[in-house]
Amino acid sequence: MANEFYNHITKFSDLSALDFRGVMAYFEPISLEKKGMLQIEGSVSPQKYFVVSGCLHMFFTDDQGVEKTVFFAMENWWIGDHLNFYKDSPSGFGIQAVETSEVLGISVANMNALLKEFPIMERYFRRVYEVGYGAALMRMKYIYDHSKEEIFIQFRKQFPEFVQRVPQYLLASFLGLTPEYLSKIRGKELS
Amino acid sequence: MANEFYNHITKFSDLSALDFRGVMAYFEPISLEKKGMLQIEGSVSPQKYFVVSGCLHMFFTDDQGVEKTVFFAMENWWIGDHLNFYKDSPSGFGIQAVETSEVLGISVANMNALLKEFPIMERYFRRVYEVGYGAALMRMKYIYDHSKEEIFIQFRKQFPEFVQRVPQYLLASFLGLTPEYLSKIRGKELS
């Protein structure tokens, strides 16, 4: 489980294999069944998670009781509520496995201790958040630039593996479409 | 102009006043009139900018020739195309001043040199992107959690200064509303 994480770190930051053993001591490996809940909405002390394998989604429940997905993470992505992590206040998001998944979790106390002991990891996290932030802004462009039908078609073209792996109702939620609408688009294509 | 930036850096990272002079050497101070263009869409080698004073927006032009705002930055915010910054590929976004503004610009070459000379700045940028990323995900929640009418009303409650300073048509674009729709909501409130 550790290998994938080490490879990801060394893409961005020079961390020795020896130091990596020290880094790993701050993480908790967690295995999840498909649909297993990693974090419930409103849980205090939310953690951040590195996805070693599988796929998870981050969601909230709206006033009508409908779960809405704001984020997906597959292998080599981080998932977590970055705003509430340091505040130690309840997270506004739940996190659930979409497939059988392996993740590495870290608490705020461990994150602070990790960065103190291994300041070289600042660079790694700087790049992780920079890419994630850039992608989030690009996603806004995506949503504003296309009609709802185009959003799905473009998205499938760009991320075919993603569309194959993720159930349709979650994908619809992520793209801001109703599942009925997505079925209609797909039906139209088949006819 | 430098003072505000130094205060912002030291909120997240221990940088000495002496080192700050070295850091500043990597930045170019830029003054902009209201509506002045800082970066045109498709420009190669996009920079990143720290906003010392004023307000700017980042936008793209859609197929119909309509400018759509994906991001605003006021004092102490960074603005830029984080995904295309390192690729040295054309930016998909333009950046324009909404008010008379003062910014500090940095190129990718200078950013790399800065982080090499002052690795302590990794921590600063790690926090900047972490907060920005968290806020971008929270914005998705916001958009999915409210009707279009509620989005505006909630947004105004949370960011009254923002709504005062930013022209209505830009605000409408940012919130994914048409200007006509926003006028209608405001009209309804007055009647």
PDB file of N, CA and C in Angstrom, chain B residues 54-145:
ATOM      1  N   GLY B  54      -7.533  46.614  -4.327  1.00  0.00           N
ATOM      2  CA  GLY B  54      -8.460  46.575  -5.446  1.00  0.00           C
ATOM      3  C   GLY B  54      -9.156  45.234  -5.589  1.00  0.00           C
ATOM      4  N   CYS B  55      -9.614  44.962  -6.784  1.00  0.00           N
ATOM      5  CA  CYS B  55     -10.399  43.753  -7.050  1.00  0.00           C
ATOM      6  C   CYS B  55     -10.241  43.386  -8.525  1.00  0.00           C
ATOM      7  N   LEU B  56     -10.057  42.110  -8.794  1.00  0.00           N
ATOM      8  CA  LEU B  56      -9.915  41.642 -10.181  1.00  0.00           C
ATOM      9  C   LEU B  56     -10.804  40.420 -10.388  1.00  0.00           C
ATOM     10  N   HIS B  57     -11.111  40.146 -11.653  1.00  0.00           N
ATOM     11  CA  HIS B  57     -11.840  38.903 -11.929  1.00  0.00           C
ATOM     12  C   HIS B  57     -11.150  38.115 -13.035  1.00  0.00           C
ATOM     13  N   MET B  58     -11.318  36.814 -12.972  1.00  0.00           N
ATOM     14  CA  MET B  58     -10.754  35.909 -13.963  1.00  0.00           C
ATOM     15  C   MET B  58     -11.936  35.361 -14.757  1.00  0.00           C
ATOM     16  N   PHE B  59     -11.832  35.344 -16.084  1.00  0.00           N
ATOM     17  CA  PHE B  59     -12.988  35.003 -16.917  1.00  0.00           C
ATOM     18  C   PHE B  59     -12.553  34.270 -18.185  1.00  0.00           C
ATOM     19  N   PHE B  60     -13.508  33.719 -18.873  1.00  0.00           N
ATOM     20  CA  PHE B  60     -13.265  33.202 -20.223  1.00  0.00           C
ATOM     21  C   PHE B  60     -14.435  33.646 -21.097  1.00  0.00           C
ATOM     22  N   THR B  61     -14.250  33.592 -22.409  1.00  0.00           N
ATOM     23  CA  THR B  61     -15.316  33.980 -23.331  1.00  0.00           C
ATOM     24  C   THR B  61     -15.923  32.724 -23.933  1.00  0.00           C
ATOM     25  N   ASP B  62     -17.233  32.557 -23.815  1.00  0.00           N
ATOM     26  CA  ASP B  62     -17.859  31.323 -24.317  1.00  0.00           C
ATOM     27  C   ASP B  62     -18.132  31.420 -25.830  1.00  0.00           C
ATOM     28  N   ASP B  63     -18.693  30.353 -26.370  1.00  0.00           N
ATOM     29  CA  ASP B  63     -18.932  30.268 -27.828  1.00  0.00           C
ATOM     30  C   ASP B  63     -19.770  31.431 -28.351  1.00  0.00           C
ATOM     31  N   GLN B  64     -20.650  31.940 -27.503  1.00  0.00           N
ATOM     32  CA  GLN B  64     -21.523  33.036 -27.918  1.00  0.00           C
ATOM     33  C   GLN B  64     -20.855  34.399 -27.735  1.00  0.00           C
ATOM     34  N   GLY B  65     -19.579  34.391 -27.333  1.00  0.00           N
ATOM     35  CA  GLY B  65     -18.876  35.656 -27.134  1.00  0.00           C
ATOM     36  C   GLY B  65     -19.189  36.326 -25.801  1.00  0.00           C
ATOM     37  N   VAL B  66     -19.821  35.575 -24.890  1.00  0.00           N
ATOM     38  CA  VAL B  66     -20.163  36.140 -23.576  1.00  0.00           C
ATOM     39  C   VAL B  66     -19.033  35.861 -22.590  1.00  0.00           C
ATOM     40  N   GLU B  67     -18.578  36.886 -21.885  1.00  0.00           N
ATOM     41  CA  GLU B  67     -17.544  36.705 -20.863  1.00  0.00           C
ATOM     42  C   GLU B  67     -18.153  36.084 -19.611  1.00  0.00           C
ATOM     43  N   LYS B  68     -17.535  35.036 -19.116  1.00  0.00           N
ATOM     44  CA  LYS B  68     -18.042  34.392 -17.901  1.00  0.00           C
ATOM     45  C   LYS B  68     -16.969  34.398 -16.829  1.00  0.00           C
ATOM     46  N   THR B  69     -17.352  34.915 -15.659  1.00  0.00           N
ATOM     47  CA  THR B  69     -16.409  35.059 -14.554  1.00  0.00           C
ATOM     48  C   THR B  69     -16.357  33.786 -13.725  1.00  0.00           C
ATOM     49  N   VAL B  70     -15.168  33.223 -13.557  1.00  0.00           N
ATOM     50  CA  VAL B  70     -15.049  32.016 -12.733  1.00  0.00           C
ATOM     51  C   VAL B  70     -14.449  32.302 -11.354  1.00  0.00           C
ATOM     52  N   PHE B  71     -13.873  33.506 -11.196  1.00  0.00           N
ATOM     53  CA  PHE B  71     -13.146  33.773  -9.951  1.00  0.00           C
ATOM     54  C   PHE B  71     -12.991  35.274  -9.727  1.00  0.00           C
ATOM     55  N   PHE B  72     -13.088  35.679  -8.476  1.00  0.00           N
ATOM     56  CA  PHE B  72     -12.774  37.054  -8.081  1.00  0.00           C
ATOM     57  C   PHE B  72     -11.637  37.044  -7.066  1.00  0.00           C
ATOM     58  N   ALA B  73     -10.844  38.094  -7.045  1.00  0.00           N
ATOM     59  CA  ALA B  73      -9.846  38.225  -5.973  1.00  0.00           C
ATOM     60  C   ALA B  73      -9.826  39.669  -5.500  1.00  0.00           C
ATOM     61  N   MET B  74      -9.877  39.827  -4.185  1.00  0.00           N
ATOM     62  CA  MET B  74      -9.692  41.144  -3.572  1.00  0.00           C
ATOM     63  C   MET B  74      -8.369  41.124  -2.816  1.00  0.00           C
ATOM     64  N   GLU B  75      -8.168  42.107  -1.940  1.00  0.00           N
ATOM     65  CA  GLU B  75      -6.932  42.223  -1.175  1.00  0.00           C
ATOM     66  C   GLU B  75      -6.544  40.883  -0.529  1.00  0.00           C
ATOM     67  N   ASN B  76      -5.268  40.568  -0.582  1.00  0.00           N
ATOM     68  CA  ASN B  76      -4.708  39.372   0.070  1.00  0.00           C
ATOM     69  C   ASN B  76      -5.115  38.051  -0.574  1.00  0.00           C
ATOM     70  N   TRP B  77      -5.684  38.109  -1.788  1.00  0.00           N
ATOM     71  CA  TRP B  77      -5.956  36.878  -2.515  1.00  0.00           C
ATOM     72  C   TRP B  77      -4.976  36.768  -3.673  1.00  0.00           C
ATOM     73  N   TRP B  78      -4.730  35.539  -4.064  1.00  0.00           N
ATOM     74  CA  TRP B  78      -3.961  35.262  -5.264  1.00  0.00           C
ATOM     75  C   TRP B  78      -4.917  35.003  -6.408  1.00  0.00           C
ATOM     76  N   ILE B  79      -4.527  35.399  -7.606  1.00  0.00           N
ATOM     77  CA  ILE B  79      -5.338  35.108  -8.784  1.00  0.00           C
ATOM     78  C   ILE B  79      -4.412  34.623  -9.898  1.00  0.00           C
ATOM     79  N   GLY B  80      -4.858  33.599 -10.618  1.00  0.00           N
ATOM     80  CA  GLY B  80      -4.040  33.069 -11.708  1.00  0.00           C
ATOM     81  C   GLY B  80      -4.577  31.730 -12.178  1.00  0.00           C
ATOM     82  N   ASP B  81      -4.054  31.265 -13.285  1.00  0.00           N
ATOM     83  CA  ASP B  81      -4.448  29.981 -13.852  1.00  0.00           C
ATOM     84  C   ASP B  81      -3.449  28.933 -13.353  1.00  0.00           C
ATOM     85  N   HIS B  82      -3.806  28.313 -12.224  1.00  0.00           N
ATOM     86  CA  HIS B  82      -2.857  27.425 -11.550  1.00  0.00           C
ATOM     87  C   HIS B  82      -2.519  26.186 -12.373  1.00  0.00           C
ATOM     88  N   LEU B  83      -3.431  25.763 -13.224  1.00  0.00           N
ATOM     89  CA  LEU B  83      -3.172  24.554 -14.019  1.00  0.00           C
ATOM     90  C   LEU B  83      -2.178  24.803 -15.146  1.00  0.00           C
ATOM     91  N   ASN B  84      -2.276  25.977 -15.793  1.00  0.00           N
ATOM     92  CA  ASN B  84      -1.431  26.230 -16.959  1.00  0.00           C
ATOM     93  C   ASN B  84      -0.140  26.976 -16.622  1.00  0.00           C
ATOM     94  N   PHE B  85       0.008  27.349 -15.362  1.00  0.00           N
ATOM     95  CA  PHE B  85       1.168  28.132 -14.944  1.00  0.00           C
ATOM     96  C   PHE B  85       2.482  27.392 -15.234  1.00  0.00           C
ATOM     97  N   TYR B  86       2.549  26.146 -14.849  1.00  0.00           N
ATOM     98  CA  TYR B  86       3.804  25.401 -14.993  1.00  0.00           C
ATOM     99  C   TYR B  86       3.986  24.805 -16.382  1.00  0.00           C
ATOM    100  N   LYS B  87       2.844  24.635 -17.073  1.00  0.00           N
ATOM    101  CA  LYS B  87       2.923  24.015 -18.394  1.00  0.00           C
ATOM    102  C   LYS B  87       3.447  24.989 -19.426  1.00  0.00           C
ATOM    103  N   ASP B  88       3.431  26.260 -19.079  1.00  0.00           N
ATOM    104  CA  ASP B  88       3.858  27.281 -20.034  1.00  0.00           C
ATOM    105  C   ASP B  88       2.991  27.212 -21.304  1.00  0.00           C
ATOM    106  N   SER B  89       1.757  26.744 -21.131  1.00  0.00           N
ATOM    107  CA  SER B  89       0.835  26.689 -22.277  1.00  0.00           C
ATOM    108  C   SER B  89      -0.158  27.844 -22.154  1.00  0.00           C
ATOM    109  N   PRO B  90      -0.854  28.178 -23.238  1.00  0.00           N
ATOM    110  CA  PRO B  90      -1.735  29.353 -23.194  1.00  0.00           C
ATOM    111  C   PRO B  90      -2.771  29.217 -22.084  1.00  0.00           C
ATOM    112  N   SER B  91      -3.042  30.314 -21.408  1.00  0.00           N
ATOM    113  CA  SER B  91      -4.033  30.284 -20.346  1.00  0.00           C
ATOM    114  C   SER B  91      -5.429  30.342 -20.942  1.00  0.00           C
ATOM    115  N   GLY B  92      -6.341  29.587 -20.357  1.00  0.00           N
ATOM    116  CA  GLY B  92      -7.724  29.597 -20.804  1.00  0.00           C
ATOM    117  C   GLY B  92      -8.517  30.757 -20.212  1.00  0.00           C
ATOM    118  N   PHE B  93      -7.840  31.611 -19.436  1.00  0.00           N
ATOM    119  CA  PHE B  93      -8.545  32.678 -18.735  1.00  0.00           C
ATOM    120  C   PHE B  93      -7.928  34.051 -18.990  1.00  0.00           C
ATOM    121  N   GLY B  94      -8.757  35.068 -19.018  1.00  0.00           N
ATOM    122  CA  GLY B  94      -8.294  36.449 -18.963  1.00  0.00           C
ATOM    123  C   GLY B  94      -8.437  36.977 -17.539  1.00  0.00           C
ATOM    124  N   ILE B  95      -7.629  37.982 -17.211  1.00  0.00           N
ATOM    125  CA  ILE B  95      -7.733  38.607 -15.878  1.00  0.00           C
ATOM    126  C   ILE B  95      -7.825  40.115 -16.056  1.00  0.00           C
ATOM    127  N   GLN B  96      -8.836  40.712 -15.432  1.00  0.00           N
ATOM    128  CA  GLN B  96      -9.102  42.136 -15.615  1.00  0.00           C
ATOM    129  C   GLN B  96      -9.406  42.789 -14.265  1.00  0.00           C
ATOM    130  N   ALA B  97      -9.000  44.054 -14.140  1.00  0.00           N
ATOM    131  CA  ALA B  97      -9.273  44.800 -12.908  1.00  0.00           C
ATOM    132  C   ALA B  97     -10.733  45.253 -12.883  1.00  0.00           C
ATOM    133  N   VAL B  98     -11.394  45.009 -11.765  1.00  0.00           N
ATOM    134  CA  VAL B  98     -12.779  45.463 -11.577  1.00  0.00           C
ATOM    135  C   VAL B  98     -12.750  46.867 -10.973  1.00  0.00           C
ATOM    136  N   GLU B  99     -11.717  47.131 -10.160  1.00  0.00           N
ATOM    137  CA  GLU B  99     -11.468  48.444  -9.569  1.00  0.00           C
ATOM    138  C   GLU B  99     -10.011  48.814  -9.869  1.00  0.00           C
ATOM    139  N   THR B 100      -9.629  50.050  -9.610  1.00  0.00           N
ATOM    140  CA  THR B 100      -8.219  50.414  -9.627  1.00  0.00           C
ATOM    141  C   THR B 100      -7.487  49.445  -8.690  1.00  0.00           C
ATOM    142  N   SER B 101      -6.431  48.826  -9.166  1.00  0.00           N
ATOM    143  CA  SER B 101      -5.809  47.748  -8.380  1.00  0.00           C
ATOM    144  C   SER B 101      -4.281  47.813  -8.426  1.00  0.00           C
ATOM    145  N   GLU B 102      -3.684  47.292  -7.366  1.00  0.00           N
ATOM    146  CA  GLU B 102      -2.230  47.101  -7.312  1.00  0.00           C
ATOM    147  C   GLU B 102      -1.989  45.621  -7.086  1.00  0.00           C
ATOM    148  N   VAL B 103      -1.164  45.013  -7.953  1.00  0.00           N
ATOM    149  CA  VAL B 103      -0.861  43.593  -7.782  1.00  0.00           C
ATOM    150  C   VAL B 103       0.647  43.366  -7.853  1.00  0.00           C
ATOM    151  N   LEU B 104       1.062  42.192  -7.386  1.00  0.00           N
ATOM    152  CA  LEU B 104       2.453  41.756  -7.521  1.00  0.00           C
ATOM    153  C   LEU B 104       2.439  40.511  -8.394  1.00  0.00           C
ATOM    154  N   GLY B 105       3.080  40.587  -9.558  1.00  0.00           N
ATOM    155  CA  GLY B 105       3.073  39.458 -10.488  1.00  0.00           C
ATOM    156  C   GLY B 105       4.348  38.635 -10.375  1.00  0.00           C
ATOM    157  N   ILE B 106       4.207  37.321 -10.628  1.00  0.00           N
ATOM    158  CA  ILE B 106       5.401  36.463 -10.632  1.00  0.00           C
ATOM    159  C   ILE B 106       5.293  35.452 -11.782  1.00  0.00           C
ATOM    160  N   SER B 107       6.386  35.286 -12.517  1.00  0.00           N
ATOM    161  CA  SER B 107       6.439  34.338 -13.632  1.00  0.00           C
ATOM    162  C   SER B 107       6.814  32.966 -13.099  1.00  0.00           C
ATOM    163  N   VAL B 108       6.680  31.939 -13.932  1.00  0.00           N
ATOM    164  CA  VAL B 108       7.016  30.584 -13.493  1.00  0.00           C
ATOM    165  C   VAL B 108       8.515  30.455 -13.208  1.00  0.00           C
ATOM    166  N   ALA B 109       9.349  31.099 -14.027  1.00  0.00           N
ATOM    167  CA  ALA B 109      10.806  31.024 -13.796  1.00  0.00           C
ATOM    168  C   ALA B 109      11.143  31.652 -12.445  1.00  0.00           C
ATOM    169  N   ASN B 110      10.547  32.805 -12.179  1.00  0.00           N
ATOM    170  CA  ASN B 110      10.811  33.466 -10.898  1.00  0.00           C
ATOM    171  C   ASN B 110      10.237  32.677  -9.725  1.00  0.00           C
ATOM    172  N   MET B 111       9.085  32.039  -9.934  1.00  0.00           N
ATOM    173  CA  MET B 111       8.502  31.242  -8.851  1.00  0.00           C
ATOM    174  C   MET B 111       9.434  30.085  -8.499  1.00  0.00           C
ATOM    175  N   ASN B 112       9.935  29.408  -9.515  1.00  0.00           N
ATOM    176  CA  ASN B 112      10.837  28.280  -9.264  1.00  0.00           C
ATOM    177  C   ASN B 112      12.112  28.734  -8.551  1.00  0.00           C
ATOM    178  N   ALA B 113      12.648  29.868  -8.994  1.00  0.00           N
ATOM    179  CA  ALA B 113      13.873  30.390  -8.369  1.00  0.00           C
ATOM    180  C   ALA B 113      13.597  30.835  -6.932  1.00  0.00           C
ATOM    181  N   LEU B 114      12.451  31.458  -6.735  1.00  0.00           N
ATOM    182  CA  LEU B 114      12.059  31.915  -5.386  1.00  0.00           C
ATOM    183  C   LEU B 114      11.973  30.738  -4.412  1.00  0.00           C
ATOM    184  N   LEU B 115      11.310  29.657  -4.846  1.00  0.00           N
ATOM    185  CA  LEU B 115      11.115  28.512  -3.949  1.00  0.00           C
ATOM    186  C   LEU B 115      12.429  27.781  -3.685  1.00  0.00           C
ATOM    187  N   LYS B 116      13.343  27.893  -4.636  1.00  0.00           N
ATOM    188  CA  LYS B 116      14.651  27.274  -4.448  1.00  0.00           C
ATOM    189  C   LYS B 116      15.470  28.072  -3.423  1.00  0.00           C
ATOM    190  N   GLU B 117      15.409  29.384  -3.563  1.00  0.00           N
ATOM    191  CA  GLU B 117      16.196  30.221  -2.644  1.00  0.00           C
ATOM    192  C   GLU B 117      15.542  30.309  -1.256  1.00  0.00           C
ATOM    193  N   PHE B 118      14.217  30.326  -1.225  1.00  0.00           N
ATOM    194  CA  PHE B 118      13.503  30.456   0.059  1.00  0.00           C
ATOM    195  C   PHE B 118      12.496  29.319   0.233  1.00  0.00           C
ATOM    196  N   PRO B 119      12.985  28.107   0.555  1.00  0.00           N
ATOM    197  CA  PRO B 119      12.056  26.974   0.690  1.00  0.00           C
ATOM    198  C   PRO B 119      10.983  27.205   1.758  1.00  0.00           C
ATOM    199  N   ILE B 120      11.226  28.140   2.639  1.00  0.00           N
ATOM    200  CA  ILE B 120      10.225  28.447   3.667  1.00  0.00           C
ATOM    201  C   ILE B 120       8.923  28.941   3.021  1.00  0.00           C
ATOM    202  N   MET B 121       9.036  29.460   1.781  1.00  0.00           N
ATOM    203  CA  MET B 121       7.843  29.952   1.083  1.00  0.00           C
ATOM    204  C   MET B 121       6.945  28.806   0.601  1.00  0.00           C
ATOM    205  N   GLU B 122       7.461  27.573   0.579  1.00  0.00           N
ATOM    206  CA  GLU B 122       6.614  26.420   0.242  1.00  0.00           C
ATOM    207  C   GLU B 122       5.427  26.361   1.198  1.00  0.00           C
ATOM    208  N   ARG B 123       5.709  26.607   2.466  1.00  0.00           N
ATOM    209  CA  ARG B 123       4.659  26.538   3.482  1.00  0.00           C
ATOM    210  C   ARG B 123       3.584  27.599   3.239  1.00  0.00           C
ATOM    211  N   TYR B 124       4.048  28.800   2.911  1.00  0.00           N
ATOM    212  CA  TYR B 124       3.109  29.885   2.613  1.00  0.00           C
ATOM    213  C   TYR B 124       2.186  29.490   1.462  1.00  0.00           C
ATOM    214  N   PHE B 125       2.775  29.041   0.350  1.00  0.00           N
ATOM    215  CA  PHE B 125       1.947  28.705  -0.814  1.00  0.00           C
ATOM    216  C   PHE B 125       1.095  27.462  -0.544  1.00  0.00           C
ATOM    217  N   ARG B 126       1.628  26.548   0.236  1.00  0.00           N
ATOM    218  CA  ARG B 126       0.821  25.371   0.581  1.00  0.00           C
ATOM    219  C   ARG B 126      -0.486  25.819   1.247  1.00  0.00           C
ATOM    220  N   ARG B 127      -0.375  26.760   2.185  1.00  0.00           N
ATOM    221  CA  ARG B 127      -1.572  27.239   2.884  1.00  0.00           C
ATOM    222  C   ARG B 127      -2.491  28.032   1.951  1.00  0.00           C
ATOM    223  N   VAL B 128      -1.903  28.866   1.104  1.00  0.00           N
ATOM    224  CA  VAL B 128      -2.694  29.681   0.162  1.00  0.00           C
ATOM    225  C   VAL B 128      -3.544  28.774  -0.731  1.00  0.00           C
ATOM    226  N   TYR B 129      -2.926  27.744  -1.294  1.00  0.00           N
ATOM    227  CA  TYR B 129      -3.656  26.861  -2.210  1.00  0.00           C
ATOM    228  C   TYR B 129      -4.636  25.966  -1.455  1.00  0.00           C
ATOM    229  N   GLU B 130      -4.251  25.571  -0.265  1.00  0.00           N
ATOM    230  CA  GLU B 130      -5.115  24.708   0.533  1.00  0.00           C
ATOM    231  C   GLU B 130      -6.434  25.431   0.842  1.00  0.00           C
ATOM    232  N   VAL B 131      -6.324  26.680   1.254  1.00  0.00           N
ATOM    233  CA  VAL B 131      -7.514  27.472   1.574  1.00  0.00           C
ATOM    234  C   VAL B 131      -8.330  27.728   0.298  1.00  0.00           C
ATOM    235  N   GLY B 132      -7.637  28.085  -0.784  1.00  0.00           N
ATOM    236  CA  GLY B 132      -8.332  28.357  -2.044  1.00  0.00           C
ATOM    237  C   GLY B 132      -9.062  27.125  -2.562  1.00  0.00           C
ATOM    238  N   TYR B 133      -8.400  25.992  -2.446  1.00  0.00           N
ATOM    239  CA  TYR B 133      -8.969  24.715  -2.895  1.00  0.00           C
ATOM    240  C   TYR B 133     -10.197  24.369  -2.054  1.00  0.00           C
ATOM    241  N   GLY B 134     -10.050  24.484  -0.754  1.00  0.00           N
ATOM    242  CA  GLY B 134     -11.178  24.219   0.154  1.00  0.00           C
ATOM    243  C   GLY B 134     -12.361  25.117  -0.169  1.00  0.00           C
ATOM    244  N   ALA B 135     -12.073  26.399  -0.438  1.00  0.00           N
ATOM    245  CA  ALA B 135     -13.142  27.360  -0.739  1.00  0.00           C
ATOM    246  C   ALA B 135     -13.814  27.011  -2.068  1.00  0.00           C
ATOM    247  N   ALA B 136     -13.028  26.522  -3.037  1.00  0.00           N
ATOM    248  CA  ALA B 136     -13.593  26.168  -4.339  1.00  0.00           C
ATOM    249  C   ALA B 136     -14.565  24.990  -4.205  1.00  0.00           C
ATOM    250  N   LEU B 137     -14.225  24.023  -3.333  1.00  0.00           N
ATOM    251  CA  LEU B 137     -15.128  22.888  -3.118  1.00  0.00           C
ATOM    252  C   LEU B 137     -16.384  23.341  -2.371  1.00  0.00           C
ATOM    253  N   MET B 138     -16.190  24.271  -1.419  1.00  0.00           N
ATOM    254  CA  MET B 138     -17.328  24.806  -0.678  1.00  0.00           C
ATOM    255  C   MET B 138     -18.257  25.564  -1.638  1.00  0.00           C
ATOM    256  N   ARG B 139     -17.668  26.203  -2.620  1.00  0.00           N
ATOM    257  CA  ARG B 139     -18.476  26.944  -3.603  1.00  0.00           C
ATOM    258  C   ARG B 139     -19.353  25.987  -4.412  1.00  0.00           C
ATOM    259  N   MET B 140     -18.816  24.801  -4.722  1.00  0.00           N
ATOM    260  CA  MET B 140     -19.610  23.799  -5.426  1.00  0.00           C
ATOM    261  C   MET B 140     -20.805  23.410  -4.561  1.00  0.00           C
ATOM    262  N   LYS B 141     -20.556  23.245  -3.266  1.00  0.00           N
ATOM    263  CA  LYS B 141     -21.650  22.891  -2.359  1.00  0.00           C
ATOM    264  C   LYS B 141     -22.720  23.978  -2.402  1.00  0.00           C
ATOM    265  N   TYR B 142     -22.261  25.187  -2.342  1.00  0.00           N
ATOM    266  CA  TYR B 142     -23.097  26.375  -2.388  1.00  0.00           C
ATOM    267  C   TYR B 142     -24.007  26.378  -3.609  1.00  0.00           C
ATOM    268  N   ILE B 143     -23.378  26.133  -4.767  1.00  0.00           N
ATOM    269  CA  ILE B 143     -24.115  26.172  -6.036  1.00  0.00           C
ATOM    270  C   ILE B 143     -25.139  25.047  -6.097  1.00  0.00           C
ATOM    271  N   TYR B 144     -24.758  23.863  -5.572  1.00  0.00           N
ATOM    272  CA  TYR B 144     -25.662  22.716  -5.640  1.00  0.00           C
ATOM    273  C   TYR B 144     -26.737  22.767  -4.553  1.00  0.00           C
ATOM    274  N   ASP B 145     -26.479  23.530  -3.503  1.00  0.00           N
ATOM    275  CA  ASP B 145     -27.357  23.468  -2.330  1.00  0.00           C
ATOM    276  C   ASP B 145     -28.503  24.466  -2.403  1.00  0.00           C
TER     277      ASP B 145
END
